Short mmCIF file of N, CA, C and O in Angstrom, two decimals:
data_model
loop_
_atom_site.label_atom_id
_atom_site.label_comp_id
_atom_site.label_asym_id
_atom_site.label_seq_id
_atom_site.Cartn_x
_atom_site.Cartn_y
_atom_site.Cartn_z
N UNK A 12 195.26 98.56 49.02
CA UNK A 12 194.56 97.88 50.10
C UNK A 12 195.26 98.21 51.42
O UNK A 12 196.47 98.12 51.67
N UNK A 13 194.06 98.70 52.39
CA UNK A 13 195.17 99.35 53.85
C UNK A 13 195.28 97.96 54.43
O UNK A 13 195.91 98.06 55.48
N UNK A 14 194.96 96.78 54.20
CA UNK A 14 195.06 96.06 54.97
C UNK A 14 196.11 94.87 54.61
O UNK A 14 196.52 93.95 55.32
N UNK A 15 196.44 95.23 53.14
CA UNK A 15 197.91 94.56 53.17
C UNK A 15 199.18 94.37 53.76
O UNK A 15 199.51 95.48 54.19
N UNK A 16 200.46 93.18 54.12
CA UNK A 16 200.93 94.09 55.09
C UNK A 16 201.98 94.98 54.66
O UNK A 16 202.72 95.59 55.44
N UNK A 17 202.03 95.05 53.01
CA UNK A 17 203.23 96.13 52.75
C UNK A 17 202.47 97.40 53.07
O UNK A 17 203.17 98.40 52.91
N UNK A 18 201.20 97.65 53.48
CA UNK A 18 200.88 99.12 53.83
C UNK A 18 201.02 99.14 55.07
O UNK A 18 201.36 100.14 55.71
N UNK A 19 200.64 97.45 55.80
CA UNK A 19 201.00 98.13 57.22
C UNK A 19 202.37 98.16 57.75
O UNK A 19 202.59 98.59 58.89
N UNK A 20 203.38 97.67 56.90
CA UNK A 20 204.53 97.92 57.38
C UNK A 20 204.81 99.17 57.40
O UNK A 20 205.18 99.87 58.35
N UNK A 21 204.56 99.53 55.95
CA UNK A 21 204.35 101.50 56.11
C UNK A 21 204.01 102.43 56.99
O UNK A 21 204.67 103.35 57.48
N UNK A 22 202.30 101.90 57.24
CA UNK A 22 202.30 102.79 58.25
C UNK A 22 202.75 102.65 59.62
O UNK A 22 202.53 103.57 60.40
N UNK A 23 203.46 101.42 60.07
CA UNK A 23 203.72 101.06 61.50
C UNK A 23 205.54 101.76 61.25
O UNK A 23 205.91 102.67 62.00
N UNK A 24 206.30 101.32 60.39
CA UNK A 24 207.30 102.39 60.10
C UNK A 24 207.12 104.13 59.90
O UNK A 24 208.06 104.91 60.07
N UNK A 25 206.29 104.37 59.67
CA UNK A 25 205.76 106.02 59.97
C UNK A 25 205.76 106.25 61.41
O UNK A 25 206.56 107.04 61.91
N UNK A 26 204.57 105.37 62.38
CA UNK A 26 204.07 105.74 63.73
C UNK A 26 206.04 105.08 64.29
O UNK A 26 206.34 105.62 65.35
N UNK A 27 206.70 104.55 63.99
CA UNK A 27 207.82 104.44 64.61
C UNK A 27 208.93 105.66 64.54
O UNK A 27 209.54 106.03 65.54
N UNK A 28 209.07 106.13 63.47
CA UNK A 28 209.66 107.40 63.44
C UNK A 28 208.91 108.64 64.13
O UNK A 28 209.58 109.61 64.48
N UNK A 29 207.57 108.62 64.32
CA UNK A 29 206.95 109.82 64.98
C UNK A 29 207.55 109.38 66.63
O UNK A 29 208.25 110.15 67.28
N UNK A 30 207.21 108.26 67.04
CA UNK A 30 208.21 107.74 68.24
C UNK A 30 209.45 108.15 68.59
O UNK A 30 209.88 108.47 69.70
N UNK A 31 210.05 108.11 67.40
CA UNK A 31 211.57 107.78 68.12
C UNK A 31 211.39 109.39 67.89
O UNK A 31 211.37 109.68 69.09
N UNK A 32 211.23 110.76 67.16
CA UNK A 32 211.13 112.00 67.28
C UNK A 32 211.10 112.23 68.50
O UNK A 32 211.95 112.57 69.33
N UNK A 33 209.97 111.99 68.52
CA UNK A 33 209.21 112.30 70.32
C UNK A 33 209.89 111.89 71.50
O UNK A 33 209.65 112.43 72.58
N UNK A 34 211.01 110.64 71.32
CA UNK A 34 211.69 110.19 72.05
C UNK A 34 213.10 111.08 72.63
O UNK A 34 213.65 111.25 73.71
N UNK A 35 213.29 111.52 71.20
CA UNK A 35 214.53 112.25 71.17
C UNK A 35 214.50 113.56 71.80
O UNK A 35 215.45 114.14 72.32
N UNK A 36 212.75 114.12 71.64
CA UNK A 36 212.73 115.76 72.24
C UNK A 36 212.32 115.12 73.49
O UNK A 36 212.54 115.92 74.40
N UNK A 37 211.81 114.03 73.93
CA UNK A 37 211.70 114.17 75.59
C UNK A 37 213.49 113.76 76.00
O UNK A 37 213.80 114.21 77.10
N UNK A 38 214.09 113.36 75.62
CA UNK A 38 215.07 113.28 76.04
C UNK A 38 216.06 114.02 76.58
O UNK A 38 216.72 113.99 77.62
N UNK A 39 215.97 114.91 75.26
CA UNK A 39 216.37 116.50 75.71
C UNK A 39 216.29 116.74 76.54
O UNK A 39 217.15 116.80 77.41
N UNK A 40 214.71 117.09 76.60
CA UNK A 40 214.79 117.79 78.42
C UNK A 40 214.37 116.87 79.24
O UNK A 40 213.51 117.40 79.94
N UNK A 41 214.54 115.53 79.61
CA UNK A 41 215.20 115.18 80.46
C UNK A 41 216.77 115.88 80.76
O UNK A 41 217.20 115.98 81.91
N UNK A 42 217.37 116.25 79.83
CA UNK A 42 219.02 116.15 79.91
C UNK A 42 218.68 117.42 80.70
O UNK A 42 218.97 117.71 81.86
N UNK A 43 218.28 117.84 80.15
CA UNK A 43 218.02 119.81 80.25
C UNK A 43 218.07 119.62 81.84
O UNK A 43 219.04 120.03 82.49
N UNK A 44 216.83 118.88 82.53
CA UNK A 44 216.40 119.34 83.86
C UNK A 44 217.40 118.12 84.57
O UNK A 44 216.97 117.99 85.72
N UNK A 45 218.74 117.03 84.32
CA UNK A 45 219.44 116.85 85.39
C UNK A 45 220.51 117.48 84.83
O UNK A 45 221.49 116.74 84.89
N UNK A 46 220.81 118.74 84.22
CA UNK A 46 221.87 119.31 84.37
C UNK A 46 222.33 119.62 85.67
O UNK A 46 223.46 119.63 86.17
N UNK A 47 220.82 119.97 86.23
CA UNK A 47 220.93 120.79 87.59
C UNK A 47 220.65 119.13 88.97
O UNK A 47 219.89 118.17 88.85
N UNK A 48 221.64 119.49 90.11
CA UNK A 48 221.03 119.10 91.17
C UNK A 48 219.91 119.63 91.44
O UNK A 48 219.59 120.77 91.10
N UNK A 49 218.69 118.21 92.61
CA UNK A 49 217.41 119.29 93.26
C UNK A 49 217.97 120.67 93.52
O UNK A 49 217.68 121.70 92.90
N UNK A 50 218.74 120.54 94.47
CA UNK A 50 219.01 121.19 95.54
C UNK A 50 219.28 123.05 94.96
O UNK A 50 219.26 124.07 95.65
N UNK A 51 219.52 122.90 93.35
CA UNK A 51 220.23 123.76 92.14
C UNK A 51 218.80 124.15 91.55
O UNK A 51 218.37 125.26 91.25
N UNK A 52 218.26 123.05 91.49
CA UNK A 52 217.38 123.35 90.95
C UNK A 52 215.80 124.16 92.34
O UNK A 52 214.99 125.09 92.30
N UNK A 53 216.12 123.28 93.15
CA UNK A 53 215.34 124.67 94.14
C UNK A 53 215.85 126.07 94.48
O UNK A 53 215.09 126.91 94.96
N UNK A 54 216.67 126.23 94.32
CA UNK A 54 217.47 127.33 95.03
C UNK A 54 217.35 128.19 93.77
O UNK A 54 217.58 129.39 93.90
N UNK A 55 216.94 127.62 92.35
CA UNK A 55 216.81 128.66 90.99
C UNK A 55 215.42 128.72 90.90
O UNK A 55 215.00 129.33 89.92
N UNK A 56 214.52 128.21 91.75
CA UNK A 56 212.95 128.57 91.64
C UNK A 56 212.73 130.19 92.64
O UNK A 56 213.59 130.50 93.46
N UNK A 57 211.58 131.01 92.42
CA UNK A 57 211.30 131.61 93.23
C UNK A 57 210.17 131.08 94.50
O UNK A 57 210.17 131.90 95.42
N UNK A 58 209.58 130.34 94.63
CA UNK A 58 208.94 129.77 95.28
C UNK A 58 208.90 128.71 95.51
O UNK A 58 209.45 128.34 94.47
N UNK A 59 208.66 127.68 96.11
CA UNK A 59 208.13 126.42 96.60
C UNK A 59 207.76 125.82 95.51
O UNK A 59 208.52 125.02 94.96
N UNK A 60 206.18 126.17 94.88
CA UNK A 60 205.49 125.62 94.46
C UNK A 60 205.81 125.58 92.84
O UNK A 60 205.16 124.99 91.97
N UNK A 61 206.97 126.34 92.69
CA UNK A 61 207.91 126.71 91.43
C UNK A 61 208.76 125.32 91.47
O UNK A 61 208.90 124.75 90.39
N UNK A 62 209.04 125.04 92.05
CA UNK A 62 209.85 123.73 92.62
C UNK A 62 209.53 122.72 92.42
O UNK A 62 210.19 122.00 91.67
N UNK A 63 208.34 122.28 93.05
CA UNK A 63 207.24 121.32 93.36
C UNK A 63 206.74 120.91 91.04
O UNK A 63 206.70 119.84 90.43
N UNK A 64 206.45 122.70 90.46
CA UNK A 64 206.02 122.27 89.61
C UNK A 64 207.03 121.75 88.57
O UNK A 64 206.63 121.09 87.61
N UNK A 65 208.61 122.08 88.77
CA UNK A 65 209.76 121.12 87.77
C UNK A 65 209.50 119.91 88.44
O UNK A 65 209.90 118.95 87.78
N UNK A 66 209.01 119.63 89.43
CA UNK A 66 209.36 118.27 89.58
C UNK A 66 208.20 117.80 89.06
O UNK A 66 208.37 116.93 88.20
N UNK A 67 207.35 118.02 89.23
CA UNK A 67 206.39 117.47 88.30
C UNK A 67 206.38 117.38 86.62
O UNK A 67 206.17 116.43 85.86
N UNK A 68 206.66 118.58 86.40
CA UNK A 68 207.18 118.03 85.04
C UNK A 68 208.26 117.38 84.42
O UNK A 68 208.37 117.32 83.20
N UNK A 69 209.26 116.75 85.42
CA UNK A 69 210.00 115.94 85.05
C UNK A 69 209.60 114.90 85.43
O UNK A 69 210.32 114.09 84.86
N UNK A 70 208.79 114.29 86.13
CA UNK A 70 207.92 112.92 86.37
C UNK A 70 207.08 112.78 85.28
O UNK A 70 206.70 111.69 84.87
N UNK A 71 206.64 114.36 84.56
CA UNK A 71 205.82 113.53 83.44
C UNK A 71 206.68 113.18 82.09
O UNK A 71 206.60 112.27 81.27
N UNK A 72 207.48 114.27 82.21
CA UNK A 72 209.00 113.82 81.22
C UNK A 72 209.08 112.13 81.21
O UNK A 72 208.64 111.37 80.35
N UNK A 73 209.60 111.89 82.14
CA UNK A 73 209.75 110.50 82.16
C UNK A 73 208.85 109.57 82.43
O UNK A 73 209.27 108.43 82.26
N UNK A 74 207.72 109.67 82.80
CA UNK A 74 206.50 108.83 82.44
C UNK A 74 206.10 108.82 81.12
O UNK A 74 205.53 107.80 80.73
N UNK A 75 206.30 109.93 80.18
CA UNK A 75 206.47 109.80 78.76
C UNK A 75 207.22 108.70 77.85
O UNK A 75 206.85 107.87 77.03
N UNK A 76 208.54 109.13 78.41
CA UNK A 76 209.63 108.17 77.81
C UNK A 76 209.15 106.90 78.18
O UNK A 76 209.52 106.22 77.23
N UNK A 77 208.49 106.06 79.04
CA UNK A 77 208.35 105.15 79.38
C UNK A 77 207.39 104.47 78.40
O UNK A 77 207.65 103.41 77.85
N UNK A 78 205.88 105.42 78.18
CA UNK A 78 205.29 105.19 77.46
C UNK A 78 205.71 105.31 75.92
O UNK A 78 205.37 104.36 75.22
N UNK A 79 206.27 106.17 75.41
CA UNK A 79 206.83 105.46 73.83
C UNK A 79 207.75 104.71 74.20
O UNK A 79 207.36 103.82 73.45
N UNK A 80 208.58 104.28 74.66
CA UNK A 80 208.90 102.89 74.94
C UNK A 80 208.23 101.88 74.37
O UNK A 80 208.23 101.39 73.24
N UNK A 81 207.53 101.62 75.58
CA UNK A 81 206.12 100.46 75.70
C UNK A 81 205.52 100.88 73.77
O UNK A 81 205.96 100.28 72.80
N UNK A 82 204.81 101.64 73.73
CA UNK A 82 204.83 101.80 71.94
C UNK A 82 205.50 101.69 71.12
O UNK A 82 204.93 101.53 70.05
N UNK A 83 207.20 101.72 71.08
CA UNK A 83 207.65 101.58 70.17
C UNK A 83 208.35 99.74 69.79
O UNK A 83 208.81 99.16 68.80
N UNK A 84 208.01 99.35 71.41
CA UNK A 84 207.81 97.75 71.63
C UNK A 84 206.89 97.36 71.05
O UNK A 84 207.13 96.38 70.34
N UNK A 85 205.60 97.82 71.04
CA UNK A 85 204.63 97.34 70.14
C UNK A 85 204.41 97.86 68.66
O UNK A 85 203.44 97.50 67.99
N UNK A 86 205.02 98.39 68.37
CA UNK A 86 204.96 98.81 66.71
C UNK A 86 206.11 97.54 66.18
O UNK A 86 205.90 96.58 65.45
N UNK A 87 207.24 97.91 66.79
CA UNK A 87 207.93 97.22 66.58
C UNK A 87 208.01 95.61 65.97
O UNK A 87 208.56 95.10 64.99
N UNK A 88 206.85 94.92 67.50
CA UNK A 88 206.48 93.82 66.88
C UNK A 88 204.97 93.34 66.04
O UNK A 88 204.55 92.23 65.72
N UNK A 89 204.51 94.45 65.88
CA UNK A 89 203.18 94.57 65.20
C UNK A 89 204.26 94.27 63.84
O UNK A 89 203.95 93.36 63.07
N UNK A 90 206.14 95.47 63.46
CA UNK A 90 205.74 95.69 62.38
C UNK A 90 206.88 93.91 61.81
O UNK A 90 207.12 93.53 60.66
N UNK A 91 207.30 93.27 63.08
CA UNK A 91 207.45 92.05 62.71
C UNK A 91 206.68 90.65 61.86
O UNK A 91 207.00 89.94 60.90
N UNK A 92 205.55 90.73 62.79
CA UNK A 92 204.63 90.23 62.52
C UNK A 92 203.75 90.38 61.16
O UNK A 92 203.13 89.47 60.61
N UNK A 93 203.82 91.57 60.80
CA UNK A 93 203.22 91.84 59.66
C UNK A 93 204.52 91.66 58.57
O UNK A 93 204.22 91.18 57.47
N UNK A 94 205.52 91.91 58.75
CA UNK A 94 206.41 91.18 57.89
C UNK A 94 206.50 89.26 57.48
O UNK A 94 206.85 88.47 56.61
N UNK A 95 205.92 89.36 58.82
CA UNK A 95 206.01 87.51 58.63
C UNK A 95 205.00 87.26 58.03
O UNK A 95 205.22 86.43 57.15
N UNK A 96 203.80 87.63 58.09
CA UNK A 96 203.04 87.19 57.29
C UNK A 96 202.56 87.61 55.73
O UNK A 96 201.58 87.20 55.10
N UNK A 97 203.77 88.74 55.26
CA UNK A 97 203.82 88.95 53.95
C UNK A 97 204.90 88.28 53.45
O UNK A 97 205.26 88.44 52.28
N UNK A 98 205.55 87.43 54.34
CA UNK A 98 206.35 86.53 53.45
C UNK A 98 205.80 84.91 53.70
O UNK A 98 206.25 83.93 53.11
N UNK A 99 204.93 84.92 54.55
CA UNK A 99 204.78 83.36 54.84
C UNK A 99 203.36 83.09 53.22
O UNK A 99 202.89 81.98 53.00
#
């Protein structure tokens, strides 16, 4: 039965490990891109808009992390909740 909660503890412990994965490779490169100062990091672009586009992808870097966050807050207590009520 998928709607028991020893399955949904299962599957909310699955979608938590795909999280914390995902957590760990955005992390990375977060690390990756403040190895460098801006200033290191413009001066290693060839253009402007080379520039413009690390910074953008490190805003979405970390608008990521933010969001599994916020998800792994809610799995988390989804997978509370569903514990409580397979023991209540």
């Amino acid at each position: 039965d998928t709607g028991s909660p020893e399955v949904q503890v299962a599957l909310l412990t699955e979608r938590i490990t795909k999280i914390q994965t995902s957590l760990a490779e955005l992390l990375r490169q977060r690390r990756n891109f403040e190895d460098f100062t801006l200033v290191e990091t413009l001066l290693a672009r060839e253009s402007l808009a080379d520039f413009f586009r690390a910074v953008g992808q490190y805003q979405f870097i970390e608008d990521s992390i933010h969001q599994f966050f916020a998800e792994m807050r809610s799995a988390r207590s989804e997978t509370e909740s569903a514990l409580d009520h397979s023991s209540g």
